[in-house]
CSV table of C-alpha atoms and ligand atoms in Angstrom, one decimal:
chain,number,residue,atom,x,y,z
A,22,UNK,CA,1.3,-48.4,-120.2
A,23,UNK,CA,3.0,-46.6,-117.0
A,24,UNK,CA,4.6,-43.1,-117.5
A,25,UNK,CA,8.4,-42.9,-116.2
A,26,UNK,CA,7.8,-39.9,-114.0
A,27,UNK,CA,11.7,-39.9,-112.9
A,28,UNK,CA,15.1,-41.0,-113.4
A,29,UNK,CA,18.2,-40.4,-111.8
A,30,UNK,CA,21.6,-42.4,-111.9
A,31,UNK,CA,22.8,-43.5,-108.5
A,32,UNK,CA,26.0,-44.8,-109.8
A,33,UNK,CA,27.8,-46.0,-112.8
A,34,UNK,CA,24.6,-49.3,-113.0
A,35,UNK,CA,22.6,-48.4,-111.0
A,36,UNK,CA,19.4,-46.2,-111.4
A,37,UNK,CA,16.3,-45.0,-109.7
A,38,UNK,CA,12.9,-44.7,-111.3
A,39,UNK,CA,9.9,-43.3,-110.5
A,40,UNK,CA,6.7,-45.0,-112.5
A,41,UNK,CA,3.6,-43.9,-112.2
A,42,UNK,CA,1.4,-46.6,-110.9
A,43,UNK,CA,-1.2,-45.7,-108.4
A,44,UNK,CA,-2.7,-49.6,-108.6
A,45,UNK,CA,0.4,-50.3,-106.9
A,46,UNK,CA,0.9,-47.4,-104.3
A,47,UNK,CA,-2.7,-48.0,-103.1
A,48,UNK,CA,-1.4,-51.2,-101.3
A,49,UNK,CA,2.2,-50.9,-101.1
A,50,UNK,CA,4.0,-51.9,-97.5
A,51,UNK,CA,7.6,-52.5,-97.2
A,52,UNK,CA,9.2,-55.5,-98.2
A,53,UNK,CA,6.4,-56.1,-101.3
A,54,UNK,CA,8.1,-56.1,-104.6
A,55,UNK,CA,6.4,-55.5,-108.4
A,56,UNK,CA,7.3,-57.1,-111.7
A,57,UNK,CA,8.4,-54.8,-114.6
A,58,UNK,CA,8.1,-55.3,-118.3
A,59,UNK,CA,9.8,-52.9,-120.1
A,60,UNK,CA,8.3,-53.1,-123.6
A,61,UNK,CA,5.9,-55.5,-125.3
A,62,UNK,CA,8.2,-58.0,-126.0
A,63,UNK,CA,10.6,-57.8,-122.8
A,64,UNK,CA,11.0,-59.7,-119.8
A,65,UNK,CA,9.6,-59.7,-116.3
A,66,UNK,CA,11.5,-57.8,-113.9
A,67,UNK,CA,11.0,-58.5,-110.2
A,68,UNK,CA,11.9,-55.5,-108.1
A,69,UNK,CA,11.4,-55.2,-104.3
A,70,UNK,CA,9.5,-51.2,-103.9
A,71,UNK,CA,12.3,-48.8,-102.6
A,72,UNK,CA,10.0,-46.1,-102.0
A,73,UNK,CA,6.0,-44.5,-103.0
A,74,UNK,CA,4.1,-41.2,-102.9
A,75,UNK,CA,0.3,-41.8,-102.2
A,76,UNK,CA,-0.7,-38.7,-103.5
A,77,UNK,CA,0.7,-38.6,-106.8
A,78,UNK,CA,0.8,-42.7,-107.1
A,79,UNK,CA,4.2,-42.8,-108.3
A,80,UNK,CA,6.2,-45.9,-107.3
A,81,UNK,CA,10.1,-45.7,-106.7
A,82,UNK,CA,12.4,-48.7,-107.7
A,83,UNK,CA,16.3,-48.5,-107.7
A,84,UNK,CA,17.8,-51.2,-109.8
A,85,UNK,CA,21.2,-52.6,-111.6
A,86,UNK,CA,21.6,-53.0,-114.8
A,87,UNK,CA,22.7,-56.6,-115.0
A,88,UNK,CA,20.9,-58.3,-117.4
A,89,UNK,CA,19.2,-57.5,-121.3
A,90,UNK,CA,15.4,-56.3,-118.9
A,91,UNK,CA,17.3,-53.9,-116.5
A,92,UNK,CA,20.0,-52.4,-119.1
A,93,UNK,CA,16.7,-51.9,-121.9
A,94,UNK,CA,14.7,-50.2,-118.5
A,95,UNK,CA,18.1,-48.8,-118.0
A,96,UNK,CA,17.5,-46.4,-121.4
A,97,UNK,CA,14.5,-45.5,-120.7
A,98,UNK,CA,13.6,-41.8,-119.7
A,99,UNK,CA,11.7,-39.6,-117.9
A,100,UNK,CA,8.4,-39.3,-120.1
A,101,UNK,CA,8.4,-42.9,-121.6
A,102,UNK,CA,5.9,-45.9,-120.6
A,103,UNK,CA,6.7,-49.2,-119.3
A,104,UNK,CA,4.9,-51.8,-121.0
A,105,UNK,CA,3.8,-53.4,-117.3
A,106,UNK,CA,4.0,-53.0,-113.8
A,107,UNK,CA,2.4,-55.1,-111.5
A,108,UNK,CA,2.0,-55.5,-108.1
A,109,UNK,CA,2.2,-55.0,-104.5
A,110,UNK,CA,3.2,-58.5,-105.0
A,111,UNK,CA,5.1,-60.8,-102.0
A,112,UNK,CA,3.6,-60.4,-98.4
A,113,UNK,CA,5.1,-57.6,-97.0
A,114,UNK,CA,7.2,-57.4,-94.5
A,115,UNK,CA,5.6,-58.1,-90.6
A,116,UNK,CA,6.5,-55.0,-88.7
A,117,UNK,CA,5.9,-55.2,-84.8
A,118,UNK,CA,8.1,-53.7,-82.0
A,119,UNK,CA,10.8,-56.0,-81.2
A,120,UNK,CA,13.2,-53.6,-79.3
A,121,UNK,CA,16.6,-53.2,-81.2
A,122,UNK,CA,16.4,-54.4,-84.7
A,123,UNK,CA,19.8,-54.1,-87.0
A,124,UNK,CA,19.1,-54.2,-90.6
A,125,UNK,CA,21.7,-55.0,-93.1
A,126,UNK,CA,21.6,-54.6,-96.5
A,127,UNK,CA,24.6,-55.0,-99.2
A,128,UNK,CA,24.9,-53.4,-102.6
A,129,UNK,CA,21.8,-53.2,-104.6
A,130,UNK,CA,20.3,-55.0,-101.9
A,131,UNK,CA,20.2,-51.8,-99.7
A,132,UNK,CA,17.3,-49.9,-101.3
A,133,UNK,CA,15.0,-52.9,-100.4
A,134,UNK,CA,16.1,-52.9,-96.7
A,135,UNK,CA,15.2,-48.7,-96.6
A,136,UNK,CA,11.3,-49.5,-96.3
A,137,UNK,CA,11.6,-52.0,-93.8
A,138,UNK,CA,13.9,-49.5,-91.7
A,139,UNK,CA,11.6,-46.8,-91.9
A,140,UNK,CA,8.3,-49.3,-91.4
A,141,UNK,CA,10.4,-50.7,-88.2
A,142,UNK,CA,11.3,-47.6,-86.8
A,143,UNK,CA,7.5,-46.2,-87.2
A,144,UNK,CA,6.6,-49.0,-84.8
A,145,UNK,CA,8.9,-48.1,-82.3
A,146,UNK,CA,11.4,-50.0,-82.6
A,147,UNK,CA,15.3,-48.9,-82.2
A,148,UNK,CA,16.7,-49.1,-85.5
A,149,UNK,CA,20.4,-49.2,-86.6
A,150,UNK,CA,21.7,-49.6,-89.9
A,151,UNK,CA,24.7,-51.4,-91.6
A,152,UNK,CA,24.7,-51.2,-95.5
A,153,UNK,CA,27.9,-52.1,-97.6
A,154,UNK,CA,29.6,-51.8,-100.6
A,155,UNK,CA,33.3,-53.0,-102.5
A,156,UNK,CA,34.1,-49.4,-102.5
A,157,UNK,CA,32.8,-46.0,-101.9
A,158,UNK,CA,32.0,-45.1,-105.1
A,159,UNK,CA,29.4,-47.6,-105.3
A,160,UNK,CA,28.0,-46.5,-102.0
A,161,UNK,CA,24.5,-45.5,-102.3
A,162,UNK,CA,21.5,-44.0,-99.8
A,163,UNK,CA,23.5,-42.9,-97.0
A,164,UNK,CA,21.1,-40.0,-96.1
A,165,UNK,CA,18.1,-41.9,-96.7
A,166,UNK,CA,19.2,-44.6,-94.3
A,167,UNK,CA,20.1,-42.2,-91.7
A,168,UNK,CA,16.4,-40.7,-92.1
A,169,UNK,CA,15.0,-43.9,-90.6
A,170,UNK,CA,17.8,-45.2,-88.8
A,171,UNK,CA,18.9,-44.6,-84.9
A,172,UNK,CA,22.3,-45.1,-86.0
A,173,UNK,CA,24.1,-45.8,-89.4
A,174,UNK,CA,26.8,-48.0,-89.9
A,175,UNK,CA,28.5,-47.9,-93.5
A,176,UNK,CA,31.0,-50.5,-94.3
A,177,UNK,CA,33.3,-50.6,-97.6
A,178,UNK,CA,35.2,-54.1,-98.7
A,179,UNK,CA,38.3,-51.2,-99.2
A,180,UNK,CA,37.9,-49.1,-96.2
A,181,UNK,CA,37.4,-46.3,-98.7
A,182,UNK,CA,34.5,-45.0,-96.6
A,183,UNK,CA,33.0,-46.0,-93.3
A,184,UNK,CA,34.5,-49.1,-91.4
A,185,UNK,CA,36.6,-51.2,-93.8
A,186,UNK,CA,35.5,-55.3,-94.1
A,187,UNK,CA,31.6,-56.4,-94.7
A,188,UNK,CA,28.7,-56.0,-93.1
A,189,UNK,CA,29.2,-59.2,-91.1
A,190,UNK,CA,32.4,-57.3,-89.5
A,191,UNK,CA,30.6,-54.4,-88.6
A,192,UNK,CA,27.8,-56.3,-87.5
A,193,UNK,CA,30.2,-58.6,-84.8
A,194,UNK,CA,31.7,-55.5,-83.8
A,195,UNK,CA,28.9,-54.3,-83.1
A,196,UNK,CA,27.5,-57.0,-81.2
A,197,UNK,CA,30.5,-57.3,-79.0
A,198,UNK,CA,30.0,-53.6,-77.8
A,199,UNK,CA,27.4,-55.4,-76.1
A,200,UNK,CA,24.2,-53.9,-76.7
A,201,UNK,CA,21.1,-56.0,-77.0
A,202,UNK,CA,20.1,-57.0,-80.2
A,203,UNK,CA,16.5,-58.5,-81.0
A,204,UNK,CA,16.3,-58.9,-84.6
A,205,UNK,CA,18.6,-58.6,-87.8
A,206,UNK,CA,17.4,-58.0,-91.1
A,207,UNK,CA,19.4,-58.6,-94.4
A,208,UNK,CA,19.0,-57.9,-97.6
A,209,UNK,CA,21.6,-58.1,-100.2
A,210,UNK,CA,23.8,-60.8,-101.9
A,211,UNK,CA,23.0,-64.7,-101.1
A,212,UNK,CA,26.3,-64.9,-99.9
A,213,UNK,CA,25.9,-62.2,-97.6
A,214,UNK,CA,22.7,-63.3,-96.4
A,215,UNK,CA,24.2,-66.7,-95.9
A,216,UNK,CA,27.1,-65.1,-94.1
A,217,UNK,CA,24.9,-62.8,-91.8
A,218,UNK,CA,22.7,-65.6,-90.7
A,219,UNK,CA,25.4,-68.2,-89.9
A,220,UNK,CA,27.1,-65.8,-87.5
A,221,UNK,CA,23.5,-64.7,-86.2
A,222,UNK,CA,23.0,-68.4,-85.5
A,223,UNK,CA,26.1,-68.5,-83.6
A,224,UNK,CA,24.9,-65.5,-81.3
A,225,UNK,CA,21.4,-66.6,-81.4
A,226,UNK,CA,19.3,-63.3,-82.6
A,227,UNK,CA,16.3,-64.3,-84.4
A,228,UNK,CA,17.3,-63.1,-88.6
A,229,UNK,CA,14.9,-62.4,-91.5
A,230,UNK,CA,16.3,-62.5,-95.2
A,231,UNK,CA,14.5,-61.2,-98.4
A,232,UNK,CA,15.2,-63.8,-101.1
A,233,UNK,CA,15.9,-63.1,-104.5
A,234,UNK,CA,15.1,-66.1,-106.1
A,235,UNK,CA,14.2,-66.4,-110.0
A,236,UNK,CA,10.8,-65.3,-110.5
A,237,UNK,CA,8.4,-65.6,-113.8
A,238,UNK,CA,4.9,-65.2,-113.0
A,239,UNK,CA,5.6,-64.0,-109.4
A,240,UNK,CA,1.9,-65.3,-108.1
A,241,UNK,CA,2.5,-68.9,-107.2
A,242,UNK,CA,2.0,-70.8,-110.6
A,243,UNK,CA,5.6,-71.2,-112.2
A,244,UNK,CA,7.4,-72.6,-109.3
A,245,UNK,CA,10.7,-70.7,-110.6
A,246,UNK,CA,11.1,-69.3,-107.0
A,247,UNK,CA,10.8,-72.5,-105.1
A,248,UNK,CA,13.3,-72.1,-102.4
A,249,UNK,CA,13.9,-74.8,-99.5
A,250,UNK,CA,13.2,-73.2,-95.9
A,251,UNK,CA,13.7,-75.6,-92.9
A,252,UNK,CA,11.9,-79.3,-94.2
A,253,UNK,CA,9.6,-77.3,-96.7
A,254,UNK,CA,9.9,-76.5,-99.9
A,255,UNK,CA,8.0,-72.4,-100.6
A,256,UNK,CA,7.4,-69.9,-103.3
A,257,UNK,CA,9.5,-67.1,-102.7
A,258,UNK,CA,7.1,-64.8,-104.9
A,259,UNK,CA,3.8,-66.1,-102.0
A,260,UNK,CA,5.2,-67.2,-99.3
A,261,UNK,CA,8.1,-64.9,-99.3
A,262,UNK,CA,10.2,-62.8,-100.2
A,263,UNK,CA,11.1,-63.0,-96.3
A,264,UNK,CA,12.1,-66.0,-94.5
A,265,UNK,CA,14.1,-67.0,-91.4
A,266,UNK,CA,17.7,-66.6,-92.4
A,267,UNK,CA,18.5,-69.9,-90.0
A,268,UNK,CA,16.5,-72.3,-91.9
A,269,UNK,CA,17.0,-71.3,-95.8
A,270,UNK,CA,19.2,-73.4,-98.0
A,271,UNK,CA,21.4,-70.9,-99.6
A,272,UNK,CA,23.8,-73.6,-101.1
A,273,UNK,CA,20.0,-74.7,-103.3
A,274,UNK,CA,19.2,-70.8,-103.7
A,275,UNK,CA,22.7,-69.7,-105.3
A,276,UNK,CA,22.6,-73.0,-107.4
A,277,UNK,CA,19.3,-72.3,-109.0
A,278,UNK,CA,19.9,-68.9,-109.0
A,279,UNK,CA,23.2,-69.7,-111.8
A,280,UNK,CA,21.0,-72.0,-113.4
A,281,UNK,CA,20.6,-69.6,-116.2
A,282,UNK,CA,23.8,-67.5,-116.3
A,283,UNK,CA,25.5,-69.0,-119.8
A,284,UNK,CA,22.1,-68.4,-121.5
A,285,UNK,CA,21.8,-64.8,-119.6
A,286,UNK,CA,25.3,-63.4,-120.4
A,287,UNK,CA,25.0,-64.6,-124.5
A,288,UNK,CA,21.5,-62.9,-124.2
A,289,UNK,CA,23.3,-59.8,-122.9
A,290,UNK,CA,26.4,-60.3,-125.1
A,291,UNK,CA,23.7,-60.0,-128.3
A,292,UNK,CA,22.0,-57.0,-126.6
A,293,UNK,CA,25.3,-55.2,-126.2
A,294,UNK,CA,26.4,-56.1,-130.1
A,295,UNK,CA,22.7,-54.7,-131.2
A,296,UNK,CA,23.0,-51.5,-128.9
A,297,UNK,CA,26.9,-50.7,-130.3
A,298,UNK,CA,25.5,-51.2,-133.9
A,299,UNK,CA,22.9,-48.0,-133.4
B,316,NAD,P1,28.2,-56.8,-103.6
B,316,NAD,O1,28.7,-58.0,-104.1
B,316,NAD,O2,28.8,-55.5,-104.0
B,316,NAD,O3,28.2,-56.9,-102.0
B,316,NAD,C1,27.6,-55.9,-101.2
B,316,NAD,C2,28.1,-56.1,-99.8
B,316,NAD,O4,27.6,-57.3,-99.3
B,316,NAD,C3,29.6,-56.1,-99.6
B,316,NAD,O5,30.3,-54.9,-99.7
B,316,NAD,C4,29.8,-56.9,-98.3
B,316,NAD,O6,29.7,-56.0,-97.2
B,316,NAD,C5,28.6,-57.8,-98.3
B,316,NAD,N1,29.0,-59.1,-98.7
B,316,NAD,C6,29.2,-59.6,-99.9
B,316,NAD,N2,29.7,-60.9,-99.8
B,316,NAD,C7,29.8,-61.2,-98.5
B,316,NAD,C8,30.2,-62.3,-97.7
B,316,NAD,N3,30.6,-63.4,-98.3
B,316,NAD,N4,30.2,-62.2,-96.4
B,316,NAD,C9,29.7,-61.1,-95.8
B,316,NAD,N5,29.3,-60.0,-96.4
B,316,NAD,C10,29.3,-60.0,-97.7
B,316,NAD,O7,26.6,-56.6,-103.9
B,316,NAD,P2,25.9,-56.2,-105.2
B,316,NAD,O8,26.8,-56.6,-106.4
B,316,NAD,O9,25.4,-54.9,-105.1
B,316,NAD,O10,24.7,-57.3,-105.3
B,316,NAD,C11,23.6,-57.1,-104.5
B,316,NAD,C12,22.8,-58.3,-104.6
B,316,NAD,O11,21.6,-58.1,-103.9
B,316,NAD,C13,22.4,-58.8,-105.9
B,316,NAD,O12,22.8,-60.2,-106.0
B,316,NAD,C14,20.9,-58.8,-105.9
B,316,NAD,O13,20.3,-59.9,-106.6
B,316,NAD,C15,20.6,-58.8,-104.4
B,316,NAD,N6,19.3,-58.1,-104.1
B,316,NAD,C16,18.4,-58.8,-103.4
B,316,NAD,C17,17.2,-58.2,-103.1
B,316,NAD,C18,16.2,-59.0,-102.3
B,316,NAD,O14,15.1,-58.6,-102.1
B,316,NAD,N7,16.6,-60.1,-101.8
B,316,NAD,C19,16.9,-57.0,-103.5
B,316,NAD,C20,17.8,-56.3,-104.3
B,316,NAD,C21,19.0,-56.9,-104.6
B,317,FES,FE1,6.3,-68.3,-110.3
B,317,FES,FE2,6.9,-67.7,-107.8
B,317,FES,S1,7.5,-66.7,-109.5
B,317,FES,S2,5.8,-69.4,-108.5
């Protein structure tokens, strides 16, 4: 059992948590993720590390409540115990200096793109930001981006903050004010990763997604995650979570990833009737 050392709600679904889990801190690098299990009988939870404190061996995660898992770790609090949290799991991401690096992260997806900023920018490379949102009130970690970013670039679907359009806008704007860029990274919705690496194709920068396939055992022996990269079929949960954005099949990764969604949303529907009944 893992004490919930801190909770704080980052917008109307989305919350961060601190758990207490030094196994996992010790080895923690960006880009590794950790399964949750909320109580004895819940489900595993992938979630990529947003953040960790070596000296007290807390681990951060920020997540959405989308599903039964995240809206029951959702209610917990401050002082409660998850049933399970393991990890560092995933490779983590490989950090050497590549010169100017833009990393891109959308939504929910953004937390899991702050390590890898701050990792990057630690090994000298020039980093600038572009996270985006629908609107600004779902905007989240704007100072924490700019605390390991060169530059920050915040784009809402509404123009309610920042630049208005998505990421990929402010990304080929960017790129036609001409400065060099060596490497994008993006994290966030499959169709934004799809999106960010079919124009990166077109202008030839070398792109790393973080996949978000559906994970069970997350160590290689369920094959839930088995995503097609290039001619070769991988486990996102070894292999991954990060691949070359030009070689993924994201039409096979969103159609696998709805595989489950009737049986998710009556799942949810029944968690929602039980919660209301309290
Ligand atoms: P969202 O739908 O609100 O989109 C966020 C931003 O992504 C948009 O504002 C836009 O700028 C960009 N975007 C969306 N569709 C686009 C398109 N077609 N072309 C270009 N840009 C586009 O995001 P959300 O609801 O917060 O969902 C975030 C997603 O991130 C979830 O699906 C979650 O599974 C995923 N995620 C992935 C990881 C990972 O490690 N891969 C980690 C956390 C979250
Ligand atoms: Fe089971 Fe990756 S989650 S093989």
């Amino acid at each position: 059992m893992y004490k919930i050392t801190l909770k704080r709600q980052l917008t109307k679904d989305i919350k961060l948590m601190g758990i207490l889990a030094p196994h996992v801190v010790r080895n923690a690098k960006a880009g590794n993720f950790v399964i949750v299990i909320p109580g004895e009988t819940g489900e595993r939870v992938p979630l990529t590390i947003y953040d960790w404190d070596k000296e007290s061996g807390v681990v951060y995660i920020i997540f959405q409540e989308v599903g039964v898992s995240t809206v029951k770790l959702g209610m917990m609090n401050e002082g409660d115990f998850v049933y399970s949290i393991a990890g560092p799991l995933g490779r983590h991401f490989h950090i050497e200096k590549y010169g100017n690096v833009v990393v891109v992260g959308g939504g929910v997806g953004v937390p899991a793109i702050f390590p890898i900023a701050r990792a990057l920018r630690d090994a000298g490379n020039s980093v600038t930001s572009i996270t985006g949102f629908r609107t600004s009130e779902l905007s989240i970690l704007e100072k924490e981006m700019k605390s390991v970013s060169d530059a920050v670039i915040v784009a809402t679907n509404d123009g309610s903050s920042g630049t208005k359009g998505l990421v990929t806008d402010a990304l080929k704007a960017l790129y036609d004010k001409g400065g060099k860029i060596d490497l994008v990274v993006a994290v966030g919705p499959v169709v934004m990763m799809k999106a960010v690496s079919e124009l990166t194709k077109q202008l030839g920068i070398k792109t790393i997604v973080s996949l978000n396939a559906l994970m069970l055992d997350g160590t290689g022996m369920c094959g839930g995650c088995r995503v097609t990269i290039g001619d070769k079929v991988k486990f996102s949960c070894v292999d991954g979570p990060d691949f070359d954005g030009h070689l993924v099949d994201f039409n096979e990764l969103t159609s696998r990833l709805s595989a489950f969604k009737a049986e998710e949303k009556i799942s949810l529907d029944h968690c929602k009737i039980h919660l209301a009944g309290r």
